[in-house]
Amino acid sequence: MTTLPRELDLLIVPRWIVPVVPHGQVLEDHALAVHQGRIVGILPVASANALNPRERRDLPDHVLIPGLINAHGHAAMTLFRGLADDLPLMTWLTDHIWPAEGRWVNADFVRLGTELAIAEMLRGGTTCFSDMYFFPDVAAAAAADAGIRAQLCFPVIDNPIPGARDAAEAIAKGLRLRDEMRHNDLISVAFGPHAPYTVGDETLSRIRTLADELDMPIHMHIHETAGEVADAVAQSGVRPLRRLQQLGLLSPRLQAVHATEINDEDLELLVEYGVQLIHCPESNLKLASGMMPVQRLLESGLNVALGTDGAASNNDLDMLGEMRTAAMLAKIVSGAPTALDAHSALRMATLAGAQALGLDEETGSIEIGKAADLTAIDLSGLAQQPLYHPVSQLLYTCNASQVSDVWVAGRSKLRDGQLVGIDTQSILQQARSLAELIAKGDTHES
């Protein structure tokens, strides 16, 4: 008690606190003290009652968890949500998404789509997201204005993309963004080479050199489908992960997204180099891309984070739903109902995500000294009763609609289910108007 400030900014008093560290712990009748954006105390309610906070938030039916971390997505693709469903990955991309992007994506599109995504994610308890999409400077500005934590992965492809004529310009603009954001506590920047099949050796080697010099993460779709791997072997004689190893890209800074096709050779490489894995189960299921062997990866000591992917292929950004899908998919893939238990799934959506993004010293768990990135979930509803184990109930019965309160760095972003400081009506009106134009130009038959 003597180490706490005399006047706290915020005292949160929930029914349960699940700090994630130590693993499996559930605290009841405890309060969380927040001051100047950081967690400064976790203490029994009886002791907390003696404190004098500027604000006290009593949440008697709620579980307080670390803010959820969406470790992979394409935020502005919210504006393509539902445009081309029920199609295989390459058909979806080449016949619908890439043509739509070529026609519609510009800075204004990215700003609006990112704002829509951020509003959806904050409403669902996500306090940090990783984004790989065009005009990353615009997305970074939207994230900074909203006060949400984000990793912006500037996309690099060996062809012209919206906002960059070639890979060299994409890299130059991305590094400029990194310099501009280096003093922003909420925004980090990473290389975002799209995939092994869209980026050549020369570009990848340059990215590796720069990432090594600047100690920057590399975020990349890798082994997303069996077809991708088979094509790579036919063209080069090696699987994509082996090629990346030969180019020097494998390291703990590499964030490998999807990784549905992992054989023994791949697993050895992942373990040897400590690569970060990012699992997007709902997108992979919807596109029939494949299934990451999550339990096997975890048992091998690898870090596996969780992402939604873009809303054009999911179709929501609900990390609670993603967490439940990941847990159930891990069980059927491994053949073990004990695989990815509730506490492990929660860790995947919080601390594992922070670790994958290199942010685990700042966020991802409720620990003294860390940023107060927090999510409160109401467990009083009909679907949550009776309640024996709050974390199990959180995993298997909750979705974004049960999230009541969200804080990022101690600042309230959602209160009683209502977004703070975001004009949702304006976002919705603009999104609907644009969607009418996009729909007129799309030939997909639903």
Coordinates of C-alpha atoms in Angstrom, one line a residue:
M1 CA 0.0 0.0 0.0
T2 CA 2.8 2.4 0.8
T3 CA 4.2 2.2 -2.7
L4 CA 1.0 3.3 -4.4
P5 CA 0.4 7.0 -5.3
R6 CA -1.7 8.9 -2.8
E7 CA -4.2 9.8 -5.5
L8 CA -4.7 7.2 -8.2
D9 CA -6.1 7.9 -11.7
L10 CA -8.3 4.8 -11.8
L11 CA -9.3 1.9 -9.6
I12 CA -11.1 -1.0 -11.3
V13 CA -13.0 -3.5 -9.1
P14 CA -14.2 -6.5 -11.1
R15 CA -15.5 -9.8 -9.8
W16 CA -12.4 -11.6 -11.3
I17 CA -9.0 -10.6 -12.6
V18 CA -7.2 -13.0 -14.9
P19 CA -3.7 -11.6 -15.2
V20 CA -2.4 -14.4 -17.6
V21 CA 0.8 -14.3 -15.7
P22 CA 1.2 -16.5 -13.7
H23 CA -0.5 -19.0 -16.0
G24 CA -3.9 -20.3 -14.8
Q25 CA -4.3 -17.7 -12.0
V26 CA -7.8 -16.2 -11.3
L27 CA -8.0 -13.5 -8.7
E28 CA -11.4 -12.9 -7.0
D29 CA -12.2 -9.9 -4.8
H30 CA -9.2 -8.0 -6.0
A31 CA -8.9 -4.5 -7.5
L32 CA -6.5 -3.1 -10.1
A33 CA -4.9 0.3 -9.6
V34 CA -3.9 2.4 -12.6
H35 CA -1.9 5.6 -12.6
Q36 CA -0.5 7.6 -15.5
G37 CA -1.4 4.8 -17.9
R38 CA 0.3 2.0 -16.1
I39 CA -0.7 -0.8 -13.7
V40 CA 0.6 0.2 -10.3
G41 CA -1.2 -2.3 -8.0
I42 CA -3.2 -5.5 -7.8
L43 CA -4.6 -5.8 -4.3
P44 CA -7.5 -7.2 -2.2
V45 CA -10.6 -5.1 -2.4
A46 CA -10.5 -4.6 1.4
S47 CA -7.2 -2.8 1.0
A48 CA -8.3 -1.0 -2.2
N49 CA -11.2 0.6 -0.4
A50 CA -8.8 2.8 1.5
L51 CA -7.4 4.3 -1.7
N52 CA -8.6 7.7 -3.1
P53 CA -8.8 7.2 -6.9
R54 CA -10.0 10.0 -9.2
E55 CA -12.2 7.3 -10.8
R56 CA -13.5 4.1 -9.4
R57 CA -15.1 1.5 -11.8
D58 CA -17.0 -1.2 -10.1
L59 CA -17.8 -4.2 -12.3
P60 CA -19.4 -6.8 -10.0
D61 CA -20.3 -9.3 -12.7
H62 CA -17.2 -8.9 -14.9
V63 CA -13.9 -10.6 -15.6
L64 CA -11.0 -8.3 -16.3
I65 CA -8.4 -9.6 -18.7
P66 CA -5.4 -8.1 -20.6
G67 CA -6.5 -6.3 -23.8
L68 CA -6.9 -8.7 -26.7
I69 CA -4.2 -8.6 -29.4
N70 CA -5.1 -9.2 -33.0
A71 CA -1.8 -10.2 -34.4
H72 CA -2.7 -10.2 -38.0
G73 CA -5.2 -8.4 -40.2
H74 CA -5.8 -6.1 -43.1
A75 CA -7.9 -3.4 -41.3
A76 CA -9.2 -1.4 -44.3
M77 CA -10.5 -4.6 -45.9
T78 CA -13.6 -4.1 -43.7
L79 CA -14.9 -2.2 -46.7
F80 CA -14.8 -5.4 -48.7
R81 CA -16.6 -7.5 -46.0
G82 CA -18.9 -10.0 -47.7
L83 CA -17.9 -8.9 -51.2
A84 CA -16.8 -12.3 -52.4
D85 CA -17.6 -15.1 -50.0
D86 CA -17.5 -18.9 -50.4
L87 CA -14.5 -19.0 -52.8
P88 CA -11.0 -20.7 -52.7
L89 CA -8.1 -18.4 -51.8
M90 CA -6.6 -17.8 -55.2
T91 CA -10.0 -17.3 -57.0
W92 CA -11.0 -15.0 -54.2
L93 CA -7.8 -13.0 -54.6
T94 CA -7.3 -12.9 -58.3
D95 CA -10.9 -12.6 -59.6
H96 CA -12.3 -10.4 -56.9
I97 CA -10.1 -8.9 -54.2
W98 CA -7.2 -7.7 -56.3
P99 CA -9.4 -6.2 -59.0
A100 CA -11.5 -4.4 -56.3
E101 CA -8.3 -3.1 -54.7
G102 CA -7.0 -1.9 -58.0
R103 CA -10.2 0.0 -58.6
W104 CA -11.1 1.4 -55.2
V105 CA -8.2 1.5 -52.8
N106 CA -6.7 5.0 -52.2
A107 CA -5.8 6.9 -49.1
D108 CA -9.4 7.9 -48.3
F109 CA -10.5 4.3 -48.6
V110 CA -7.8 3.1 -46.2
R111 CA -8.6 5.8 -43.7
L112 CA -12.3 5.0 -43.6
G113 CA -11.8 1.2 -43.6
T114 CA -9.2 1.4 -40.8
E115 CA -11.5 3.6 -38.7
L116 CA -14.3 1.1 -39.2
A117 CA -12.0 -1.8 -38.2
I118 CA -10.7 0.1 -35.2
A119 CA -14.2 0.8 -33.9
E120 CA -15.1 -2.9 -34.3
M121 CA -12.0 -4.1 -32.6
L122 CA -12.3 -1.7 -29.6
R123 CA -15.9 -2.7 -29.3
G124 CA -14.8 -6.3 -29.1
G125 CA -12.0 -5.8 -26.5
T126 CA -9.0 -5.6 -28.8
T127 CA -6.5 -3.0 -27.6
C128 CA -3.7 -3.8 -30.1
F129 CA -3.6 -5.0 -33.7
S130 CA -1.1 -5.7 -36.4
D131 CA -2.1 -4.4 -39.8
M132 CA -0.7 -5.2 -43.3
Y133 CA -2.3 -3.0 -45.9
F134 CA -1.7 -0.3 -48.4
F135 CA -1.1 3.4 -47.4
P136 CA 0.2 2.3 -44.0
D137 CA 0.9 5.9 -43.1
V138 CA -2.8 6.6 -43.3
A139 CA -3.6 3.6 -41.2
A140 CA -1.0 4.6 -38.6
A141 CA -2.6 8.1 -38.4
A142 CA -6.1 6.5 -37.9
A143 CA -4.7 4.3 -35.1
A144 CA -2.9 7.2 -33.4
D145 CA -6.0 9.3 -33.6
A146 CA -8.1 6.5 -32.0
G147 CA -5.5 5.9 -29.3
I148 CA -5.2 2.2 -30.0
R149 CA -2.0 0.2 -30.0
A150 CA -0.9 -1.0 -33.4
Q151 CA 1.9 -2.5 -35.4
L152 CA 1.9 -1.2 -39.0
C153 CA 3.4 -3.7 -41.5
F154 CA 4.1 -1.8 -44.7
P155 CA 3.4 -4.1 -47.6
V156 CA 6.1 -5.0 -50.0
I157 CA 5.4 -6.8 -53.3
D158 CA 7.5 -6.9 -56.5
N159 CA 4.8 -5.3 -58.5
P160 CA 3.1 -1.9 -58.3
I161 CA 0.6 -1.6 -55.4
P162 CA -1.7 1.3 -54.3
G163 CA 0.7 3.9 -52.8
A164 CA 4.0 2.5 -54.2
R165 CA 5.2 2.0 -57.7
D166 CA 7.6 -0.8 -56.8
A167 CA 9.2 -2.6 -53.8
A168 CA 11.9 0.0 -53.5
E169 CA 9.4 2.8 -53.1
A170 CA 7.3 0.7 -50.6
I171 CA 10.4 0.1 -48.5
A172 CA 11.5 3.8 -48.6
K173 CA 8.0 5.0 -47.6
G174 CA 7.8 2.3 -44.9
L175 CA 11.1 3.4 -43.3
R176 CA 10.0 7.0 -43.5
L177 CA 6.9 6.0 -41.5
R178 CA 9.1 4.2 -39.0
D179 CA 11.1 7.4 -38.4
E180 CA 7.9 9.5 -38.1
M181 CA 6.4 7.1 -35.5
R182 CA 9.5 6.4 -33.4
H183 CA 8.3 8.7 -30.6
N184 CA 4.7 7.4 -30.6
D185 CA 4.3 5.0 -27.7
L186 CA 1.4 3.2 -29.3
I187 CA 2.6 2.7 -32.9
S188 CA 5.4 0.4 -34.1
V189 CA 6.4 -0.4 -37.7
A190 CA 7.4 -3.6 -39.3
F191 CA 8.4 -4.9 -42.8
G192 CA 5.4 -6.6 -44.5
P193 CA 6.6 -8.6 -47.5
H194 CA 3.4 -10.1 -48.7
A195 CA 4.4 -13.7 -49.3
P196 CA 7.2 -15.8 -50.7
Y197 CA 5.3 -16.1 -54.0
T198 CA 5.0 -12.4 -54.5
V199 CA 8.4 -11.2 -53.4
G200 CA 11.7 -12.2 -55.1
D201 CA 15.0 -13.1 -53.6
E202 CA 16.6 -9.7 -54.2
T203 CA 13.9 -7.8 -52.4
L204 CA 13.8 -10.3 -49.5
S205 CA 17.6 -10.1 -49.1
R206 CA 17.3 -6.3 -48.9
I207 CA 14.6 -6.6 -46.3
R208 CA 16.7 -9.0 -44.3
T209 CA 19.7 -6.6 -44.3
L210 CA 17.6 -3.6 -43.3
A211 CA 15.7 -5.6 -40.6
D212 CA 19.0 -6.8 -39.1
E213 CA 20.4 -3.2 -39.1
L214 CA 17.4 -1.6 -37.7
D215 CA 16.2 -4.5 -35.5
M216 CA 12.7 -4.5 -37.1
P217 CA 10.2 -7.3 -37.3
I218 CA 9.2 -8.9 -40.6
H219 CA 5.5 -9.9 -40.9
M220 CA 4.7 -12.3 -43.8
H221 CA 2.1 -14.8 -45.0
I222 CA 4.0 -18.1 -45.1
H223 CA 2.8 -21.6 -46.0
E224 CA -0.8 -20.5 -46.2
T225 CA -2.0 -23.3 -48.5
A226 CA -0.8 -26.7 -49.7
G227 CA -0.9 -25.3 -53.3
E228 CA 1.5 -22.5 -52.4
V229 CA 4.0 -24.9 -51.0
A230 CA 3.7 -27.4 -53.9
D231 CA 4.1 -24.5 -56.4
A232 CA 7.2 -23.3 -54.6
V233 CA 8.8 -26.8 -54.6
A234 CA 8.0 -27.2 -58.3
Q235 CA 9.6 -23.9 -59.1
S236 CA 12.6 -23.8 -56.8
G237 CA 13.0 -27.3 -55.5
V238 CA 12.6 -26.2 -51.8
R239 CA 9.7 -25.4 -49.5
P240 CA 9.2 -21.7 -48.8
L241 CA 10.5 -21.9 -45.2
R242 CA 13.7 -23.5 -46.5
R243 CA 14.1 -20.7 -49.1
L244 CA 13.6 -18.1 -46.4
Q245 CA 16.2 -19.8 -44.2
Q246 CA 18.7 -19.8 -47.1
L247 CA 18.0 -16.1 -47.5
G248 CA 18.6 -15.5 -43.8
L249 CA 15.1 -14.3 -42.9
L250 CA 14.3 -16.9 -40.2
S251 CA 14.7 -15.4 -36.7
P252 CA 12.6 -14.5 -33.7
R253 CA 11.8 -11.3 -35.5
L254 CA 10.0 -13.1 -38.3
Q255 CA 6.2 -13.2 -37.8
A256 CA 5.0 -16.2 -39.9
V257 CA 1.2 -15.9 -40.6
H258 CA -1.0 -18.9 -41.3
A259 CA 1.5 -21.7 -41.5
T260 CA -1.1 -24.3 -42.2
E261 CA 1.4 -26.6 -44.0
I262 CA 4.1 -27.7 -41.5
N263 CA 6.0 -30.9 -42.0
D264 CA 8.9 -32.2 -39.8
E265 CA 11.5 -30.3 -41.8
D266 CA 9.5 -27.1 -41.4
L267 CA 9.1 -27.6 -37.7
E268 CA 12.8 -28.1 -37.2
L269 CA 13.5 -24.8 -38.9
L270 CA 10.8 -23.0 -36.9
V271 CA 12.2 -24.3 -33.6
E272 CA 15.9 -23.7 -34.5
Y273 CA 15.3 -20.1 -35.4
G274 CA 12.5 -19.3 -32.8
V275 CA 10.1 -18.0 -35.5
Q276 CA 6.9 -16.4 -34.2
L277 CA 3.7 -18.0 -35.5
I278 CA 0.4 -16.3 -36.0
H279 CA -2.8 -18.4 -36.3
C280 CA -5.8 -17.2 -38.2
P281 CA -8.3 -20.1 -37.8
E282 CA -11.5 -18.7 -39.0
S283 CA -10.1 -17.2 -42.2
N284 CA -8.2 -20.4 -42.9
L285 CA -11.4 -22.5 -42.4
K286 CA -13.5 -20.2 -44.5
L287 CA -11.1 -20.2 -47.4
A288 CA -10.4 -24.0 -46.9
S289 CA -6.7 -23.0 -46.8
G290 CA -5.7 -25.5 -44.2
M291 CA -5.3 -26.0 -40.5
M292 CA -2.3 -24.9 -38.4
P293 CA -1.1 -27.8 -36.1
V294 CA -1.3 -25.5 -33.1
Q295 CA -0.8 -28.1 -30.3
R296 CA 2.2 -29.6 -32.0
L297 CA 3.8 -26.2 -32.4
L298 CA 3.1 -25.3 -28.7
E299 CA 4.5 -28.6 -27.5
S300 CA 7.7 -27.8 -29.5
G301 CA 8.1 -24.7 -27.5
L302 CA 7.1 -22.2 -30.2
N303 CA 5.1 -19.1 -29.5
V304 CA 1.7 -19.1 -31.3
A305 CA -0.3 -15.8 -31.5
L306 CA -3.8 -15.3 -32.8
G307 CA -5.2 -13.1 -35.5
T308 CA -8.5 -12.6 -37.4
D309 CA -7.1 -11.8 -40.8
G310 CA -9.0 -9.3 -42.8
A311 CA -12.8 -8.9 -42.6
A312 CA -13.1 -9.8 -46.3
S313 CA -12.1 -13.3 -45.4
N314 CA -13.3 -13.9 -41.9
N315 CA -15.8 -11.9 -41.8
D316 CA -15.5 -10.3 -38.4
L317 CA -12.7 -9.0 -36.2
D318 CA -14.0 -10.6 -33.0
M319 CA -11.0 -12.0 -31.1
L320 CA -13.2 -13.8 -28.5
G321 CA -14.8 -15.7 -31.3
E322 CA -11.4 -16.4 -32.9
M323 CA -10.2 -17.6 -29.6
R324 CA -13.0 -20.2 -29.3
T325 CA -12.5 -21.4 -32.9
A326 CA -8.8 -21.8 -32.3
A327 CA -9.4 -23.9 -29.2
M328 CA -11.9 -26.2 -30.8
L329 CA -9.9 -26.5 -34.0
A330 CA -6.8 -27.4 -32.0
K331 CA -8.7 -30.2 -30.3
I332 CA -9.9 -31.8 -33.6
V333 CA -6.6 -31.4 -35.4
S334 CA -4.7 -33.0 -32.5
G335 CA -7.4 -35.5 -31.6
A336 CA -7.1 -34.5 -28.0
P337 CA -9.9 -32.6 -26.1
T338 CA -7.2 -31.3 -23.7
A339 CA -5.5 -29.4 -26.4
L340 CA -5.4 -25.6 -26.1
D341 CA -7.3 -25.3 -22.8
A342 CA -9.1 -22.1 -21.9
H343 CA -6.2 -20.5 -20.1
S344 CA -3.8 -21.3 -23.0
A345 CA -6.3 -19.9 -25.6
L346 CA -6.5 -16.7 -23.6
R347 CA -2.7 -16.5 -23.5
M348 CA -2.6 -16.9 -27.2
A349 CA -4.9 -13.9 -27.7
T350 CA -3.0 -11.7 -25.2
L351 CA 0.6 -12.3 -24.1
A352 CA 1.5 -14.6 -27.0
G353 CA 0.4 -11.9 -29.4
A354 CA 2.4 -9.3 -27.5
Q355 CA 5.5 -11.6 -27.7
A356 CA 5.0 -12.2 -31.4
L357 CA 4.9 -8.4 -32.0
G358 CA 7.9 -7.7 -29.7
L359 CA 5.6 -5.9 -27.2
D360 CA 5.5 -8.3 -24.3
E361 CA 7.5 -6.0 -22.0
E362 CA 4.8 -3.4 -22.5
T363 CA 1.5 -5.2 -22.8
G364 CA -0.2 -8.6 -23.0
S365 CA -0.6 -9.4 -19.3
I366 CA -1.8 -7.7 -16.1
E367 CA 1.4 -7.1 -14.3
I368 CA 2.6 -4.1 -12.3
G369 CA 4.6 -1.8 -14.5
K370 CA 2.9 -2.7 -17.7
A371 CA 0.6 -0.5 -19.7
A372 CA -3.0 -0.6 -18.6
D373 CA -4.3 -2.2 -21.7
L374 CA -7.4 -3.9 -20.3
T375 CA -10.7 -5.5 -21.3
A376 CA -13.7 -6.1 -19.1
I377 CA -16.3 -8.7 -20.1
D378 CA -19.7 -9.1 -18.5
L379 CA -20.5 -12.7 -17.5
S380 CA -24.0 -12.0 -16.1
G381 CA -25.9 -13.0 -19.2
L382 CA -28.2 -15.9 -19.7
A383 CA -25.7 -17.8 -21.9
Q384 CA -23.1 -17.5 -19.2
Q385 CA -25.1 -19.1 -16.4
P386 CA -24.5 -21.0 -14.2
L387 CA -20.9 -19.9 -13.8
Y388 CA -18.4 -22.4 -12.4
H389 CA -15.1 -21.4 -14.1
P390 CA -14.9 -17.8 -15.4
V391 CA -12.1 -18.4 -18.0
S392 CA -13.9 -21.4 -19.4
Q393 CA -17.1 -19.4 -19.7
L394 CA -15.2 -16.6 -21.3
L395 CA -13.8 -18.9 -23.9
Y396 CA -16.8 -21.1 -24.8
T397 CA -19.8 -18.7 -24.3
C398 CA -18.6 -15.1 -25.0
N399 CA -18.3 -12.9 -28.0
A400 CA -17.7 -9.3 -28.7
S401 CA -21.2 -8.3 -27.5
Q402 CA -20.3 -9.2 -23.9
V403 CA -17.4 -6.7 -23.8
S404 CA -18.3 -3.8 -21.6
D405 CA -15.2 -1.7 -21.0
V406 CA -11.8 -1.2 -22.6
W407 CA -8.8 0.8 -21.7
V408 CA -5.6 1.4 -23.7
A409 CA -2.7 2.8 -21.7
G410 CA -5.2 3.6 -19.0
R411 CA -7.5 5.7 -21.3
S412 CA -11.1 4.6 -21.5
K413 CA -12.0 3.5 -25.1
L414 CA -15.3 1.7 -24.3
R415 CA -17.5 2.3 -21.4
D416 CA -20.7 0.3 -20.7
G417 CA -20.5 -1.0 -24.3
Q418 CA -20.3 2.5 -25.8
L419 CA -17.3 3.6 -27.7
V420 CA -15.6 6.7 -26.3
G421 CA -14.5 9.5 -28.7
I422 CA -15.4 7.7 -32.0
D423 CA -18.2 8.9 -34.2
T424 CA -19.7 5.6 -35.2
Q425 CA -22.6 7.1 -37.0
S426 CA -20.3 9.0 -39.4
I427 CA -18.2 5.9 -40.0
L428 CA -21.3 3.8 -40.8
Q429 CA -22.8 6.4 -43.1
Q430 CA -19.6 6.7 -45.1
A431 CA -19.1 3.0 -45.3
R432 CA -22.6 2.4 -46.5
S433 CA -22.3 5.0 -49.2
L434 CA -19.0 3.6 -50.5
A435 CA -20.4 0.1 -50.4
E436 CA -23.2 1.1 -52.8
L437 CA -20.6 2.2 -55.3
I438 CA -18.5 -0.9 -54.9
A439 CA -21.5 -3.3 -55.2
K440 CA -22.4 -1.8 -58.6
G441 CA -19.0 -2.7 -60.0
D442 CA -18.7 -6.2 -58.6
T443 CA -19.7 -9.1 -60.7
H444 CA -19.7 -11.8 -58.0
E445 CA -23.0 -13.6 -57.7
S446 CA -24.0 -14.3 -54.2

